[in-house]
Coordinates of C-alpha atoms in Angstrom, one line a residue:
Chain R
M1 CA 112.3 133.7 106.6
T2 CA 113.1 130.9 108.9
L3 CA 110.6 128.7 110.6
T4 CA 111.3 129.5 114.0
L5 CA 110.3 127.0 117.2
D6 CA 107.7 129.8 118.3
H7 CA 105.7 128.8 114.5
A8 CA 105.6 125.5 115.3
R9 CA 104.5 124.9 119.1
T10 CA 101.7 127.9 117.5
I11 CA 101.0 124.8 114.4
I12 CA 100.5 121.9 117.0
E13 CA 99.3 123.8 119.5
I14 CA 96.4 125.1 117.4
A15 CA 96.0 121.9 115.2
R16 CA 95.4 120.1 118.0
A17 CA 92.9 122.6 119.2
K18 CA 91.2 122.1 116.0
G19 CA 91.2 117.9 116.2
R20 CA 89.5 118.6 120.1
E21 CA 86.6 121.2 117.8
M22 CA 86.2 118.4 115.1
S23 CA 85.6 115.0 117.8
L24 CA 88.7 113.6 115.0
K25 CA 90.8 110.7 117.0
P26 CA 93.9 111.6 118.8
L27 CA 96.2 113.2 116.5
S28 CA 99.8 113.2 115.8
V29 CA 101.4 116.3 114.9
V30 CA 105.2 117.4 113.3
V31 CA 106.1 120.1 112.5
L32 CA 109.3 120.3 109.7
D33 CA 111.3 122.9 108.7
A34 CA 112.7 123.6 105.0
G35 CA 115.6 121.2 104.9
G36 CA 113.3 118.6 106.1
H37 CA 114.7 117.9 109.4
V38 CA 112.1 117.9 112.3
L39 CA 111.2 121.2 114.7
A40 CA 109.1 120.2 117.2
F41 CA 106.1 117.1 117.4
E42 CA 103.2 115.9 119.8
R43 CA 102.2 112.6 120.3
E44 CA 98.2 112.5 121.2
D45 CA 97.2 109.5 124.0
G46 CA 95.7 107.4 123.1
A47 CA 97.3 107.4 119.4
S48 CA 99.2 104.6 118.6
P49 CA 102.9 104.2 118.8
G50 CA 104.1 104.3 115.9
R51 CA 102.6 108.2 114.4
F52 CA 106.0 109.6 114.4
A53 CA 106.7 107.9 111.1
I54 CA 103.9 108.6 109.9
A55 CA 103.7 112.0 110.3
Q56 CA 107.1 112.9 109.2
G57 CA 106.1 110.7 106.6
K58 CA 103.1 113.2 105.4
A59 CA 105.2 116.1 105.9
Y60 CA 108.8 114.9 104.7
G61 CA 108.0 113.9 101.5
A62 CA 106.2 117.6 101.5
V63 CA 109.3 119.1 101.9
M64 CA 111.1 117.6 99.7
L65 CA 109.3 116.8 96.5
G66 CA 108.0 120.4 97.0
M67 CA 104.2 118.7 96.4
A68 CA 102.0 119.0 99.5
G69 CA 99.8 115.8 100.1
T70 CA 96.9 116.0 97.7
A71 CA 98.9 115.8 94.9
Q72 CA 101.3 113.7 95.8
M73 CA 98.1 111.7 96.0
E74 CA 96.7 111.9 93.3
R75 CA 100.7 111.4 91.5
A76 CA 99.7 108.2 93.2
E77 CA 97.0 106.9 91.5
Q78 CA 98.2 108.0 88.5
Q79 CA 100.9 106.6 88.4
A80 CA 102.0 104.6 91.1
Y81 CA 105.4 103.0 90.1
F82 CA 106.5 106.7 90.5
M83 CA 106.1 107.5 94.0
A84 CA 107.6 103.9 94.2
A85 CA 110.4 104.9 93.4
V86 CA 110.2 108.8 94.9
N87 CA 109.6 106.5 98.2
G88 CA 112.9 104.6 97.6
A89 CA 115.2 106.9 96.8
F90 CA 113.9 109.1 100.0
G91 CA 114.7 105.7 102.2
G92 CA 111.0 105.1 102.9
Q93 CA 109.9 107.9 103.9
V94 CA 107.9 109.5 101.8
V95 CA 103.4 109.0 102.5
P96 CA 101.8 110.0 100.1
V97 CA 98.4 111.4 101.0
P98 CA 96.6 114.2 102.8
G99 CA 97.4 115.5 105.7
G100 CA 101.2 116.1 104.7
V101 CA 101.2 119.6 104.1
L102 CA 103.3 122.9 102.9
V103 CA 104.3 125.7 104.9
R104 CA 104.6 128.8 102.9
D105 CA 105.4 132.4 103.4
G106 CA 104.4 135.7 102.6
S107 CA 106.3 135.8 99.5
G108 CA 104.9 131.9 98.5
A109 CA 108.6 129.7 99.5
V110 CA 108.5 126.8 101.2
V111 CA 109.4 127.2 104.6
G112 CA 108.6 123.7 105.5
A113 CA 105.7 121.0 106.3
V114 CA 103.4 119.4 108.6
G115 CA 102.4 116.5 108.6
V116 CA 99.3 115.2 110.8
T117 CA 98.0 111.9 111.4
G118 CA 94.7 110.5 113.5
D119 CA 91.7 110.0 111.5
T120 CA 91.0 110.2 108.1
S121 CA 94.0 112.4 104.9
E122 CA 91.6 114.3 104.7
K123 CA 90.2 115.6 108.0
D124 CA 94.1 115.4 109.0
A125 CA 94.6 117.8 107.0
M126 CA 92.1 120.2 107.9
A127 CA 93.7 120.2 111.1
A128 CA 97.0 120.7 110.5
Q129 CA 95.7 123.6 108.1
A130 CA 94.2 125.6 111.2
G131 CA 97.6 125.5 112.6
I132 CA 99.1 126.6 109.9
S133 CA 96.7 129.6 109.7
A134 CA 97.2 129.8 113.6
A135 CA 100.8 130.8 112.7
G136 CA 100.6 132.8 110.0
L137 CA 101.2 131.2 107.3
T138 CA 100.3 130.0 104.6
A139 CA 98.9 125.8 103.7
E140 CA 99.3 124.2 101.1
I141 CA 97.1 121.1 101.6
Chain K
M1 CA 102.4 103.8 134.9
T2 CA 102.3 105.0 131.5
L3 CA 104.3 108.1 130.3
T4 CA 101.8 110.8 129.0
L5 CA 102.1 113.7 126.3
D6 CA 101.2 116.2 129.4
H7 CA 104.4 114.4 131.2
A8 CA 106.4 114.7 127.9
R9 CA 105.6 118.7 128.2
T10 CA 106.4 119.5 131.3
I11 CA 109.8 117.0 130.9
I12 CA 110.9 119.5 127.6
E13 CA 109.5 122.6 129.3
I14 CA 111.3 123.0 132.4
A15 CA 114.5 121.2 130.6
R16 CA 114.7 123.7 128.2
A17 CA 114.0 126.2 131.0
K18 CA 117.1 124.7 132.8
G19 CA 119.0 125.1 129.6
R20 CA 118.7 129.2 129.7
E21 CA 118.9 129.0 133.3
M22 CA 122.1 127.4 133.1
S23 CA 123.4 129.5 129.9
L24 CA 123.3 126.3 127.4
K25 CA 123.5 126.6 124.0
P26 CA 120.4 126.0 121.9
L27 CA 119.2 122.6 123.2
S28 CA 116.9 119.9 121.8
V29 CA 114.7 117.9 123.8
V30 CA 113.2 114.1 122.5
V31 CA 110.3 112.3 125.5
L32 CA 110.1 108.9 124.8
D33 CA 107.7 106.1 125.8
A34 CA 108.4 102.8 127.3
G35 CA 109.0 101.1 123.8
G36 CA 110.8 103.8 122.4
H37 CA 108.5 105.9 120.6
V38 CA 108.6 109.6 120.2
L39 CA 105.5 111.2 121.9
A40 CA 107.3 114.7 122.3
F41 CA 110.4 116.4 120.6
E42 CA 111.6 120.6 120.6
R43 CA 114.2 121.8 118.6
E44 CA 115.2 125.5 119.7
D45 CA 116.2 127.9 117.1
G46 CA 120.1 128.0 116.7
A47 CA 120.1 124.1 117.4
S48 CA 121.6 122.7 114.1
P49 CA 119.0 120.8 112.1
G50 CA 120.0 116.8 113.2
R51 CA 119.9 117.1 116.6
F52 CA 116.7 115.4 116.0
A53 CA 118.6 112.1 115.4
I54 CA 121.2 112.4 118.3
A55 CA 118.7 113.1 121.0
Q56 CA 115.9 110.4 119.8
G57 CA 119.5 108.0 120.0
K58 CA 120.5 109.2 123.1
A59 CA 117.0 108.3 124.9
Y60 CA 116.3 105.5 122.3
G61 CA 119.2 103.0 124.0
A62 CA 118.5 103.7 127.0
V63 CA 115.1 102.6 126.9
M64 CA 116.0 100.0 125.3
L65 CA 118.9 98.1 126.8
G66 CA 117.4 99.7 130.1
M67 CA 120.6 101.5 130.7
A68 CA 121.2 105.2 131.0
G69 CA 124.0 107.2 128.8
T70 CA 126.4 107.4 131.7
A71 CA 126.7 103.7 131.7
Q72 CA 126.8 102.9 128.0
M73 CA 129.4 105.8 127.8
E74 CA 131.4 103.7 130.8
R75 CA 130.6 100.3 128.2
A76 CA 131.9 102.4 125.5
E77 CA 134.7 103.0 127.0
Q78 CA 135.7 99.7 128.1
Q79 CA 134.3 97.6 125.7
A80 CA 134.1 99.8 122.4
Y81 CA 133.2 97.0 120.1
F82 CA 130.3 96.0 122.7
M83 CA 128.6 99.0 122.3
A84 CA 129.1 99.3 118.1
A85 CA 128.0 96.3 117.5
V86 CA 124.8 96.3 119.7
N87 CA 124.3 100.0 117.8
G88 CA 124.1 97.7 114.6
A89 CA 121.9 95.5 116.1
F90 CA 119.6 98.2 116.3
G91 CA 119.9 99.8 113.5
G92 CA 122.6 102.5 113.9
Q93 CA 119.7 104.2 116.4
V94 CA 122.2 104.6 119.7
V95 CA 124.1 107.5 120.8
P96 CA 125.9 106.3 124.1
V97 CA 126.2 109.4 126.1
P98 CA 124.6 111.3 128.8
G99 CA 121.7 113.3 128.1
G100 CA 120.2 109.8 127.4
V101 CA 118.0 109.6 130.9
L102 CA 116.3 106.6 131.7
V103 CA 112.5 107.7 133.4
R104 CA 111.0 105.8 136.0
D105 CA 108.3 106.3 137.8
G106 CA 107.2 105.8 142.0
S107 CA 107.3 101.6 141.6
G108 CA 111.0 101.9 140.6
A109 CA 109.3 100.9 136.2
V110 CA 111.0 102.2 134.0
V111 CA 108.2 104.4 131.8
G112 CA 110.8 105.9 129.6
A113 CA 113.6 107.8 128.4
V114 CA 114.6 111.6 127.9
G115 CA 117.3 112.6 125.4
V116 CA 119.2 116.0 125.2
T117 CA 121.7 117.7 123.5
G118 CA 123.1 120.9 122.2
D119 CA 125.6 121.4 125.4
T120 CA 127.8 119.0 126.9
S121 CA 126.9 115.7 127.6
E122 CA 126.7 116.8 131.4
K123 CA 125.0 120.0 130.9
D124 CA 122.6 118.0 128.8
A125 CA 122.1 114.8 130.9
M126 CA 120.7 117.9 133.8
A127 CA 118.5 119.8 131.5
A128 CA 117.7 116.6 130.9
Q129 CA 117.1 115.5 135.3
A130 CA 115.5 119.0 135.8
G131 CA 112.6 118.4 133.6
I132 CA 112.1 114.9 134.9
S133 CA 112.0 116.3 138.2
A134 CA 109.2 118.7 137.3
A135 CA 107.1 115.6 136.3
G136 CA 107.3 114.0 138.9
L137 CA 108.8 111.2 138.2
T138 CA 112.9 109.8 138.7
A139 CA 115.7 109.7 136.8
E140 CA 118.5 107.8 135.9
I141 CA 121.2 109.6 134.3
Chain G
M1 CA 97.9 96.9 132.2
T2 CA 101.2 95.0 130.1
L3 CA 101.3 91.9 128.6
T4 CA 102.9 88.8 130.6
L5 CA 105.3 86.8 129.2
D6 CA 102.7 84.0 130.9
H7 CA 100.4 85.6 128.4
A8 CA 102.5 85.7 125.7
R9 CA 103.1 81.8 127.1
T10 CA 99.6 80.8 127.1
I11 CA 98.5 83.0 123.6
I12 CA 101.3 80.7 121.9
E13 CA 99.9 77.4 123.7
I14 CA 97.0 77.9 122.6
A15 CA 96.8 79.1 119.4
R16 CA 99.2 76.5 118.7
A17 CA 96.8 73.6 119.6
K18 CA 94.1 74.9 117.9
G19 CA 95.9 74.7 114.4
R20 CA 96.4 71.1 115.5
E21 CA 93.0 71.0 116.1
M22 CA 92.0 72.5 113.2
S23 CA 94.2 70.7 111.0
L24 CA 96.4 73.7 110.2
K25 CA 99.9 73.6 108.0
P26 CA 102.7 74.0 111.0
L27 CA 102.2 77.8 111.9
S28 CA 104.0 80.4 113.2
V29 CA 103.1 82.7 117.1
V30 CA 104.9 85.9 117.4
V31 CA 103.6 87.9 120.7
L32 CA 104.4 91.3 120.5
D33 CA 104.0 94.5 123.5
A34 CA 102.5 97.1 123.6
G35 CA 105.6 99.0 121.7
G36 CA 106.0 96.7 119.8
H37 CA 109.1 94.8 121.2
V38 CA 108.8 90.5 120.8
L39 CA 107.7 88.6 124.1
A40 CA 107.9 85.1 122.9
F41 CA 108.2 83.5 119.4
E42 CA 107.5 79.2 118.3
R43 CA 107.9 78.2 115.4
E44 CA 106.0 74.7 114.3
D45 CA 108.6 71.3 112.8
G46 CA 108.0 71.5 109.6
A47 CA 107.7 75.2 109.1
S48 CA 110.1 77.9 106.6
P49 CA 112.5 79.7 107.9
G50 CA 111.6 82.8 107.1
R51 CA 108.8 82.8 109.6
F52 CA 109.6 84.8 112.4
A53 CA 109.5 87.7 109.8
I54 CA 106.4 87.1 108.5
A55 CA 104.9 86.2 112.2
Q56 CA 106.4 89.3 113.3
G57 CA 104.7 91.9 111.0
K58 CA 101.9 90.7 111.3
A59 CA 101.9 91.9 114.7
Y60 CA 104.2 95.0 114.1
G61 CA 102.1 96.3 111.5
A62 CA 99.4 96.1 113.6
V63 CA 100.2 96.9 117.0
M64 CA 102.1 100.3 115.1
L65 CA 99.4 101.7 113.6
G66 CA 96.9 100.3 116.1
M67 CA 94.9 99.0 113.3
A68 CA 94.0 95.4 112.6
G69 CA 95.4 92.8 109.6
T70 CA 91.6 91.9 108.4
A71 CA 91.4 96.4 108.1
Q72 CA 95.3 96.8 106.9
M73 CA 94.4 94.3 104.1
E74 CA 91.6 96.2 103.4
R75 CA 93.3 99.7 102.9
A76 CA 95.8 97.9 101.0
E77 CA 93.4 96.7 98.4
Q78 CA 92.1 100.3 98.7
Q79 CA 94.6 102.5 98.3
A80 CA 98.1 100.1 97.4
Y81 CA 100.4 102.8 97.4
F82 CA 99.7 103.7 100.8
M83 CA 100.4 100.8 102.6
A84 CA 103.7 100.0 100.2
A85 CA 104.6 103.7 102.2
V86 CA 104.2 102.7 105.6
N87 CA 106.4 99.4 105.0
G88 CA 108.6 102.1 103.7
A89 CA 108.2 104.4 107.0
F90 CA 108.4 101.2 109.2
G91 CA 111.5 100.3 107.3
G92 CA 109.4 97.2 106.0
Q93 CA 108.4 95.3 109.1
V94 CA 104.3 95.7 107.9
V95 CA 103.1 92.3 106.7
P96 CA 99.3 93.9 106.3
V97 CA 97.3 90.6 105.9
P98 CA 94.9 88.4 108.8
G99 CA 96.7 87.1 111.4
G100 CA 98.3 90.2 112.7
V101 CA 95.9 90.5 115.7
L102 CA 95.2 93.4 118.1
V103 CA 95.5 92.3 122.0
R104 CA 92.6 94.8 123.8
D105 CA 93.2 94.2 127.7
G106 CA 89.5 94.6 129.3
S107 CA 89.5 98.5 129.4
G108 CA 89.3 98.7 125.4
A109 CA 93.8 99.8 125.3
V110 CA 95.5 98.1 122.9
V111 CA 98.1 96.5 125.4
G112 CA 100.1 94.6 122.0
A113 CA 99.9 92.1 119.1
V114 CA 100.0 88.1 118.0
G115 CA 101.6 87.2 114.7
V116 CA 100.5 83.9 113.1
T117 CA 101.9 82.7 109.8
G118 CA 101.4 79.6 108.1
D119 CA 98.2 78.4 106.5
T120 CA 95.7 80.9 104.7
S121 CA 95.5 84.4 106.6
E122 CA 91.4 84.5 107.8
K123 CA 92.9 80.8 109.6
D124 CA 96.0 82.0 110.7
A125 CA 93.6 84.6 112.1
M126 CA 91.5 81.8 114.0
A127 CA 94.6 80.2 115.9
A128 CA 95.7 83.8 117.4
Q129 CA 92.1 84.5 118.1
A130 CA 91.8 81.5 120.5
G131 CA 94.8 81.8 121.6
I132 CA 94.2 85.6 123.3
S133 CA 90.9 84.4 124.4
A134 CA 92.7 81.8 126.2
A135 CA 94.1 84.5 128.6
G136 CA 92.2 86.5 129.4
L137 CA 91.9 88.8 126.7
T138 CA 90.1 90.2 123.3
A139 CA 91.3 89.7 120.2
E140 CA 90.5 92.0 117.4
I141 CA 91.3 90.4 113.9
Chain Z
M1 CA 120.3 66.3 113.1
T2 CA 117.9 68.7 113.0
L3 CA 117.3 71.2 116.2
T4 CA 113.5 70.6 116.4
L5 CA 110.8 73.4 118.1
D6 CA 111.2 70.8 121.4
H7 CA 114.9 71.1 121.8
A8 CA 114.3 74.8 121.4
R9 CA 111.1 74.6 124.0
T10 CA 113.6 72.5 126.7
I11 CA 116.7 74.9 126.3
I12 CA 114.7 78.6 126.9
E13 CA 112.4 76.5 130.1
I14 CA 116.2 74.9 131.7
A15 CA 118.0 78.4 130.3
R16 CA 114.9 80.3 132.9
A17 CA 115.6 78.0 135.5
K18 CA 119.4 78.3 135.6
G19 CA 119.0 81.8 135.8
R20 CA 116.5 81.9 138.8
E21 CA 119.3 79.4 140.2
M22 CA 121.6 81.5 140.1
S23 CA 119.5 84.3 140.7
L24 CA 120.4 86.9 137.5
K25 CA 118.6 89.6 136.4
P26 CA 115.2 89.1 133.7
L27 CA 117.2 86.9 131.2
S28 CA 115.8 86.4 127.0
V29 CA 116.8 83.0 125.9
V30 CA 116.5 83.1 121.8
V31 CA 117.1 79.8 119.9
L32 CA 118.2 79.8 116.5
D33 CA 118.0 77.0 113.9
A34 CA 121.6 75.7 112.0
G35 CA 120.1 78.7 109.1
G36 CA 120.6 81.3 111.4
H37 CA 117.0 81.5 111.7
V38 CA 114.5 81.5 114.9
L39 CA 112.9 78.9 116.4
A40 CA 111.8 79.9 119.5
F41 CA 112.6 83.6 121.4
E42 CA 110.7 84.3 125.6
R43 CA 111.9 87.5 127.3
E44 CA 111.2 87.5 130.8
D45 CA 109.1 90.1 132.8
G46 CA 111.0 92.9 133.7
A47 CA 113.9 92.8 131.1
S48 CA 114.4 96.3 129.2
P49 CA 112.6 96.0 125.4
G50 CA 114.9 95.2 123.0
R51 CA 116.6 92.6 124.5
F52 CA 115.3 90.6 120.9
A53 CA 118.1 92.3 119.1
I54 CA 120.7 91.5 121.7
A55 CA 119.6 87.8 121.8
Q56 CA 119.5 87.1 118.4
G57 CA 122.4 88.8 117.8
K58 CA 124.9 87.0 120.1
A59 CA 123.3 83.4 118.6
Y60 CA 122.9 84.9 115.0
G61 CA 126.8 85.5 115.3
A62 CA 127.5 82.7 116.0
V63 CA 125.5 79.9 113.7
M64 CA 126.8 82.4 110.4
L65 CA 130.9 82.3 112.0
G66 CA 130.9 79.1 113.6
M67 CA 132.7 80.6 116.9
A68 CA 131.2 80.3 119.6
G69 CA 130.8 84.1 121.7
T70 CA 133.7 83.7 123.3
A71 CA 136.3 83.6 120.8
Q72 CA 134.3 85.9 119.0
M73 CA 135.2 88.2 122.0
E74 CA 138.2 87.3 122.5
R75 CA 139.1 88.5 118.0
A76 CA 137.0 91.3 118.6
E77 CA 140.0 92.6 121.8
Q78 CA 142.5 91.8 119.2
Q79 CA 141.4 93.4 116.3
A80 CA 138.5 95.5 117.1
Y81 CA 138.2 96.5 113.2
F82 CA 138.0 92.8 111.6
M83 CA 134.8 92.1 114.1
A84 CA 133.5 95.0 113.1
A85 CA 134.0 94.5 109.0
V86 CA 132.2 90.8 109.8
N87 CA 128.8 92.9 111.2
G88 CA 128.8 95.5 108.4
A89 CA 128.2 92.0 106.0
F90 CA 125.8 90.2 108.2
G91 CA 124.0 94.1 108.1
G92 CA 124.7 94.9 111.8
Q93 CA 123.1 91.6 113.1
V94 CA 126.4 90.4 115.5
V95 CA 127.3 91.1 119.5
P96 CA 130.5 89.5 119.7
V97 CA 130.5 88.6 123.8
P98 CA 129.4 85.9 125.4
G99 CA 126.3 84.1 126.3
G100 CA 125.9 83.6 122.1
V101 CA 126.6 79.6 122.5
L102 CA 126.9 77.2 119.6
V103 CA 124.7 73.9 119.6
R104 CA 126.2 70.6 118.4
D105 CA 124.8 67.4 118.0
G106 CA 127.0 63.9 119.0
S107 CA 128.8 64.1 115.6
G108 CA 129.9 67.7 116.0
A109 CA 127.9 69.4 113.6
V110 CA 126.8 72.5 114.5
V111 CA 122.9 72.4 114.6
G112 CA 122.1 76.4 115.8
A113 CA 122.9 78.2 118.5
V114 CA 121.7 80.2 121.6
G115 CA 122.3 83.7 122.3
V116 CA 120.8 84.6 126.1
T117 CA 121.1 88.4 127.4
G118 CA 119.8 90.5 131.0
D119 CA 123.1 89.4 133.2
T120 CA 127.3 89.6 132.6
S121 CA 127.5 87.9 129.2
E122 CA 129.8 85.0 131.1
K123 CA 126.2 84.4 133.4
D124 CA 124.2 84.2 130.5
A125 CA 126.6 82.3 129.1
M126 CA 126.7 79.8 132.0
A127 CA 122.4 79.9 131.1
A128 CA 122.8 78.7 127.5
Q129 CA 125.1 76.0 128.7
A130 CA 122.4 74.9 131.3
G131 CA 119.7 75.0 128.5
I132 CA 121.2 73.2 125.4
S133 CA 123.2 69.8 128.3
A134 CA 119.3 69.5 129.0
A135 CA 118.3 69.3 125.5
G136 CA 121.3 66.2 125.2
L137 CA 123.4 68.5 123.2
T138 CA 126.4 70.2 123.3
A139 CA 127.5 73.8 124.2
E140 CA 130.7 75.7 123.5
I141 CA 130.0 79.0 124.8

């Protein structure tokens, strides 16, 4: 299946609602398709201006490597030079921490990724997960 | 004044509705703040994957130069090497055609820009204009 | 509120005066607006030629992330690969050490950032702070 | 001789005063040293946020090529691909139009360049020239 704009809008809406429910700082949420290209993005009022690049970097690394943020962070902690090299190969667009969340369909195929930034990386990932579940898809954080 | 996420969501919703009303091809719409940073973006189903960069380039040039897409296009037609050089100075992020629309508040100050891409540049600009007006702001196309 | 050129000139003048008072090495001082764009810059005689990029990198990271230099340095010390990745996402323009100082208005909103370079990072930050206070604004170092 | 910060401050002050005297739009003025590195910059209130890059591009091309903006523009009109190639070689930092003004000392040596942007290229150059003369130096527009 292919992620639609309706999926993306639901993911963003529910991720933001989760953030408010958890009293998180202002969130920025991006949804990328299976090719790593932006489908939709929203930055909440009060977030710092550079949040698009951070959200996109979290999601881009996830989808391009097929590896969610938590796994990327573990790899970065074990072998920092490897993730640095990967980042070079992708033009500096990889931010290897939680909050970059893979989106899978019912068959287990990666159909996109979500990037959330604003609060701690772990809480960012929880907000992403809430949005992905609400869209009837499976999150790998 | 500062452009809020609510402004940006209204602009995107109404620009997209205008596109459907005019039977335009699938649109992609970005809203940037007064510093050229992304507030919100949506890409309609059926649009090609690279539309974020085009929408962003139209809006980014407008807000960074304080010159809307139509004026940029005229300058590019008169002095192509100048707009090419400007594009270099901004890291290749300037797309100097209509559809990059300045957003002004009641006092005339530039508070952001909208970039629409998908149909002809002129029709893209009409969709942007509809969204900006619906948000109670003034468009310079 | 919006940072004006008069604010920026005061910040630079007083930061430089503080540097002379403290017998610091020649300073370079940049003031960025809330979107990370340069308002004003001065490099004192005797400073090395590359100081604009360092000053700008300190201030740019602060305003784009909404995180002052001291907090960025702590994050870099705890999780070096994260700040390296963030730097990639911002095109290599982030220098995560003290001397990148957030500027807040009376309501607490970030209205820009100051970057000072030339002496130790901590003394650079003190000079920035003096300038920001003299302009009637609040520094977060 | 070497351009000092005092020279740069005088150039900016008088270029801006000339702009007000001629009722020009808000100006942005940069002064580069003989190595093409920024000495000082100011952007007047009301100028669009991207003006540093344009001012810098005008001055950088002048000093790096030893050719003022007017001569660069003539070359661009005769041989657009040449100036495009030059721009590529300099990382996109050359804006080949008037307002990029060479600064020469009494012996005729190039000691830096001034970049002014905001009004028409020709008027930008006049403002730069006024500032350079006021600093006791010779302008080549």
